[in-house]
mmCIF file of C-alpha atoms in Angstrom:
data_model
loop_
_atom_site.group_PDB
_atom_site.id
_atom_site.type_symbol
_atom_site.label_atom_id
_atom_site.label_comp_id
_atom_site.label_asym_id
_atom_site.label_seq_id
_atom_site.Cartn_x
_atom_site.Cartn_y
_atom_site.Cartn_z
ATOM 1 C CA MET A 17 -0.153 0.559 0.052
ATOM 2 C CA ARG A 18 1.460 3.107 -0.816
ATOM 3 C CA GLY A 19 0.336 6.509 -0.735
ATOM 4 C CA PRO A 20 0.530 9.183 2.580
ATOM 5 C CA ARG A 21 -1.629 8.378 4.991
ATOM 6 C CA LEU A 22 -3.402 11.238 7.771
ATOM 7 C CA ALA A 23 -4.695 10.701 11.099
ATOM 8 C CA VAL A 24 -6.919 12.663 12.816
ATOM 9 C CA ASP A 25 -7.358 12.697 16.466
ATOM 10 C CA VAL A 26 -10.698 14.173 17.504
ATOM 11 C CA GLY A 27 -11.230 16.463 20.424
ATOM 12 C CA SER A 28 -13.789 18.154 21.873
ATOM 13 C CA VAL A 29 -11.850 21.390 21.567
ATOM 14 C CA ARG A 30 -8.749 20.542 19.566
ATOM 15 C CA VAL A 31 -7.806 17.933 16.542
ATOM 16 C CA GLY A 32 -4.470 16.697 16.051
ATOM 17 C CA LEU A 33 -3.209 16.269 12.591
ATOM 18 C CA ALA A 34 -0.689 13.822 11.738
ATOM 19 C CA SER A 35 0.335 12.135 8.406
ATOM 20 C CA CYS A 36 3.289 9.935 6.987
ATOM 21 C CA ASP A 37 5.373 9.271 4.058
ATOM 22 C CA PRO A 38 4.254 7.623 0.722
ATOM 23 C CA ASP A 39 6.107 4.684 2.044
ATOM 24 C CA GLY A 40 4.059 4.553 5.161
ATOM 25 C CA LEU A 41 6.940 3.977 7.393
ATOM 26 C CA ILE A 42 6.922 7.311 9.462
ATOM 27 C CA ALA A 43 4.330 8.787 11.108
ATOM 28 C CA THR A 44 5.059 12.338 11.904
ATOM 29 C CA PRO A 45 3.072 15.263 13.310
ATOM 30 C CA VAL A 46 1.283 17.878 11.014
ATOM 31 C CA ASP A 47 -0.774 20.421 13.233
ATOM 32 C CA THR A 48 -3.428 20.541 15.747
ATOM 33 C CA LEU A 49 -6.429 22.593 15.032
ATOM 34 C CA LEU A 50 -9.216 24.441 17.106
ATOM 35 C CA ARG A 51 -12.338 22.303 16.960
ATOM 36 C CA ASP A 52 -14.991 24.082 14.985
ATOM 37 C CA THR A 53 -18.266 23.200 16.701
ATOM 38 C CA VAL A 54 -20.361 26.016 15.385
ATOM 39 C CA ARG A 55 -22.713 24.763 11.995
ATOM 40 C CA PRO A 56 -21.389 26.054 9.366
ATOM 41 C CA GLY A 57 -23.723 28.432 6.735
ATOM 42 C CA ARG A 58 -24.814 26.457 3.861
ATOM 43 C CA GLY A 59 -21.921 25.484 1.598
ATOM 44 C CA LYS A 60 -19.222 26.043 3.961
ATOM 45 C CA LEU A 61 -17.301 23.486 5.838
ATOM 46 C CA PRO A 62 -16.221 23.877 9.588
ATOM 47 C CA THR A 63 -12.922 25.276 9.603
ATOM 48 C CA ASP A 64 -11.224 22.424 10.829
ATOM 49 C CA LEU A 65 -12.828 19.380 8.620
ATOM 50 C CA ALA A 66 -11.432 22.311 5.785
ATOM 51 C CA ARG A 67 -7.903 22.194 6.802
ATOM 52 C CA ILE A 68 -7.967 18.702 6.817
ATOM 53 C CA VAL A 69 -9.701 18.118 3.553
ATOM 54 C CA ILE A 70 -6.695 20.957 2.615
ATOM 55 C CA GLU A 71 -3.876 18.921 3.743
ATOM 56 C CA VAL A 72 -5.798 15.496 2.073
ATOM 57 C CA ARG A 73 -5.748 17.273 -1.213
ATOM 58 C CA GLN A 74 -2.606 18.746 -1.083
ATOM 59 C CA ARG A 75 -0.754 15.528 0.409
ATOM 60 C CA GLY A 76 -2.160 13.065 -2.296
ATOM 61 C CA ALA A 77 -3.673 11.283 0.633
ATOM 62 C CA ALA A 78 -4.564 7.404 0.182
ATOM 63 C CA ALA A 79 -6.779 7.294 3.204
ATOM 64 C CA VAL A 80 -6.927 8.702 6.616
ATOM 65 C CA TYR A 81 -7.631 7.785 9.651
ATOM 66 C CA VAL A 82 -9.509 8.675 12.449
ATOM 67 C CA GLY A 83 -8.894 7.709 15.806
ATOM 68 C CA LEU A 84 -11.849 5.928 18.026
ATOM 69 C CA PRO A 85 -12.134 6.790 21.430
ATOM 70 C CA ARG A 86 -13.278 3.552 23.493
ATOM 71 C CA HIS A 87 -13.347 2.537 27.141
ATOM 72 C CA LEU A 88 -10.206 0.048 28.223
ATOM 73 C CA SER A 89 -13.623 -2.252 28.404
ATOM 74 C CA GLY A 90 -14.165 -2.125 24.894
ATOM 75 C CA LEU A 91 -17.449 -0.164 24.932
ATOM 76 C CA GLU A 92 -18.051 3.128 23.117
ATOM 77 C CA GLY A 93 -19.381 5.942 24.738
ATOM 78 C CA ALA A 94 -19.839 10.267 23.765
ATOM 79 C CA SER A 95 -16.525 10.448 22.526
ATOM 80 C CA SER A 96 -17.126 7.221 20.456
ATOM 81 C CA ALA A 97 -20.225 8.813 19.028
ATOM 82 C CA SER A 98 -18.284 12.235 18.395
ATOM 83 C CA ALA A 99 -15.724 10.551 16.391
ATOM 84 C CA ARG A 100 -17.712 9.056 14.548
ATOM 85 C CA GLY A 101 -20.125 11.998 12.922
ATOM 86 C CA TYR A 102 -16.549 13.691 12.649
ATOM 87 C CA ALA A 103 -15.363 10.460 10.376
ATOM 88 C CA VAL A 104 -18.388 10.191 8.335
ATOM 89 C CA ALA A 105 -18.236 13.973 7.553
ATOM 90 C CA LEU A 106 -14.884 13.943 6.576
ATOM 91 C CA ALA A 107 -15.354 11.008 4.388
ATOM 92 C CA GLN A 108 -18.241 12.875 2.765
ATOM 93 C CA ALA A 109 -15.628 15.946 1.642
ATOM 94 C CA VAL A 110 -12.860 13.874 0.890
ATOM 95 C CA ALA A 111 -14.791 10.939 -1.239
ATOM 96 C CA PRO A 112 -13.032 9.414 -2.945
ATOM 97 C CA VAL A 113 -10.304 8.631 -0.329
ATOM 98 C CA GLU A 114 -12.050 6.534 2.335
ATOM 99 C CA VAL A 115 -11.812 7.267 5.677
ATOM 100 C CA TRP A 116 -11.180 4.807 8.511
ATOM 101 C CA LEU A 117 -11.890 4.511 12.555
ATOM 102 C CA VAL A 118 -8.972 2.457 14.620
ATOM 103 C CA ASP A 119 -9.263 1.976 18.351
ATOM 104 C CA GLU A 120 -7.192 4.838 19.649
ATOM 105 C CA ARG A 121 -7.538 3.580 23.297
ATOM 106 C CA LEU A 122 -4.510 5.173 25.275
ATOM 107 C CA SER A 123 -3.247 6.651 22.301
ATOM 108 C CA THR A 124 -2.969 9.760 24.688
ATOM 109 C CA VAL A 125 -1.456 8.151 27.215
ATOM 110 C CA THR A 126 1.511 6.947 24.943
ATOM 111 C CA ALA A 127 1.680 10.758 23.606
ATOM 112 C CA HIS A 128 2.210 12.160 26.668
ATOM 113 C CA GLN A 129 5.043 9.520 27.950
ATOM 114 C CA ALA A 130 6.496 10.050 24.524
ATOM 115 C CA LEU A 131 6.502 14.255 25.171
ATOM 116 C CA HIS A 132 7.815 13.636 28.582
ATOM 117 C CA ALA A 133 10.938 11.301 26.995
ATOM 118 C CA SER A 134 11.794 14.197 24.301
ATOM 119 C CA GLY A 135 12.340 16.197 27.314
ATOM 120 C CA ARG A 136 8.860 18.590 26.741
ATOM 121 C CA SER A 137 8.043 19.730 29.909
ATOM 122 C CA GLY A 138 4.154 18.800 30.875
ATOM 123 C CA ARG A 139 3.138 22.282 30.986
ATOM 124 C CA HIS A 140 4.025 22.568 27.407
ATOM 125 C CA HIS A 141 2.320 18.996 26.308
ATOM 126 C CA ARG A 142 -1.278 21.064 25.573
ATOM 127 C CA GLN A 143 0.153 22.695 22.721
ATOM 128 C CA VAL A 144 1.194 19.340 21.035
ATOM 129 C CA ILE A 145 -0.516 16.350 22.793
ATOM 130 C CA ASP A 146 -3.342 16.202 20.189
ATOM 131 C CA GLN A 147 -0.575 15.932 17.216
ATOM 132 C CA ALA A 148 1.522 13.211 19.077
ATOM 133 C CA ALA A 149 -1.814 11.296 20.120
ATOM 134 C CA ALA A 150 -2.491 11.239 15.951
ATOM 135 C CA VAL A 151 0.814 10.260 15.489
ATOM 136 C CA VAL A 152 0.679 7.418 17.736
ATOM 137 C CA ILE A 153 -2.863 6.422 16.262
ATOM 138 C CA LEU A 154 -1.116 6.472 12.569
ATOM 139 C CA GLN A 155 1.918 5.046 13.082
ATOM 140 C CA ALA A 156 -0.550 1.898 14.836
ATOM 141 C CA ALA A 157 -2.386 1.660 11.655
ATOM 142 C CA LEU A 158 1.099 1.953 9.865
ATOM 143 C CA ASP A 159 2.206 -1.184 11.549
ATOM 144 C CA ALA A 160 -0.423 -3.149 11.280
ATOM 145 C CA GLU A 161 -1.020 -2.526 7.506
ATOM 146 C CA ARG A 162 2.694 -3.401 7.175
ATOM 147 C CA ALA A 163 1.494 -6.663 9.177
ATOM 148 C CA THR A 164 -1.762 -7.781 7.858
ATOM 149 C CA GLY A 165 -1.589 -6.299 4.236
ATOM 150 C CA LEU A 166 -4.411 -4.576 4.702
ATOM 151 C CA ARG A 167 -6.068 -0.993 6.247
ATOM 152 C CA SER A 168 -6.423 -0.838 9.804
ATOM 153 C CA GLY A 169 -9.430 -0.609 11.483
ATOM 154 C CA GLU A 170 -13.176 -0.027 10.281
ATOM 155 C CA ARG A 171 -14.210 1.842 6.994
ATOM 156 C CA VAL A 172 -16.875 4.914 7.287
ATOM 157 C CA GLU A 173 -19.036 3.822 4.852
ATOM 158 C CA LEU A 174 -20.846 6.587 3.609
ATOM 159 C CA ALA A 175 -25.126 6.166 3.738
ATOM 160 C CA PRO A 176 -27.185 6.068 0.306
ATOM 161 C CA GLY A 177 -28.407 9.986 -0.133
ATOM 162 C CA ALA A 178 -26.270 11.400 2.418
ATOM 163 C CA PRO A 179 -24.955 14.957 1.144
ATOM 164 C CA ASP A 180 -22.164 15.621 -0.862
ATOM 165 C CA LEU A 181 -19.500 17.669 0.675
ATOM 166 C CA ARG A 182 -17.158 17.304 -2.583
ATOM 167 C CA ARG A 183 -17.602 20.309 -4.146
ATOM 168 C CA ILE A 184 -17.233 22.330 -1.108
ATOM 169 C CA ALA A 185 -14.052 20.554 -0.657
ATOM 170 C CA HIS A 186 -13.020 20.709 -3.988
ATOM 171 C CA ASP A 187 -13.972 24.814 -4.265
ATOM 172 C CA LEU A 188 -12.020 25.141 -1.097
ATOM 173 C CA HIS A 189 -8.818 23.399 -2.562
ATOM 174 C CA ASP A 190 -9.424 25.754 -6.078
ATOM 175 C CA GLY A 191 -9.925 28.353 -3.602
ATOM 176 C CA THR A 192 -13.345 29.639 -4.878
ATOM 177 C CA GLU A 193 -14.986 28.938 -1.721
ATOM 178 C CA GLY A 194 -17.172 31.781 -0.246
ATOM 179 C CA ARG A 195 -16.449 33.630 -2.960
ATOM 180 C CA GLY A 196 -20.428 32.857 -4.412
ATOM 181 C CA ASP A 197 -18.925 31.400 -7.600
ATOM 182 C CA GLU A 198 -21.500 28.262 -6.634
#
């Protein structure tokens, strides 16, 4: 499997973003975005989703992994429902690029440990913890891909009749979004 992949760590306040090389060897941090929880006007994507769409297009991403938070027991909670909804909206915006949900249990704990081991003080973790968690999510997915030869996780399927956000995403990438050219 070739092509860059992206990973998204969805939080209630911030969204972490990570990417990898075309061979899928090493995951690296990209950015931490503020979560846009306000429903945008008709014909517009939330700013965090719009930024991810731009990254997907510019990097020529082959797939996007979205972290699915679960309790240690494996059960899903409110955060899982939020991540699933985010993944569906993202899948609608980046189609035909596939979006996959992957188990992200302990990704934030692992990210905190990695940041601490790298010498970053705990008070500076907040600025980068979400993108560090996205790196952990992506690296785990890449490792699973190499081990199995298959994409990792649960593919996000679009429901028949789901809104087609590709036009908005295309206009955004072309720089025409928001100009009233539609």
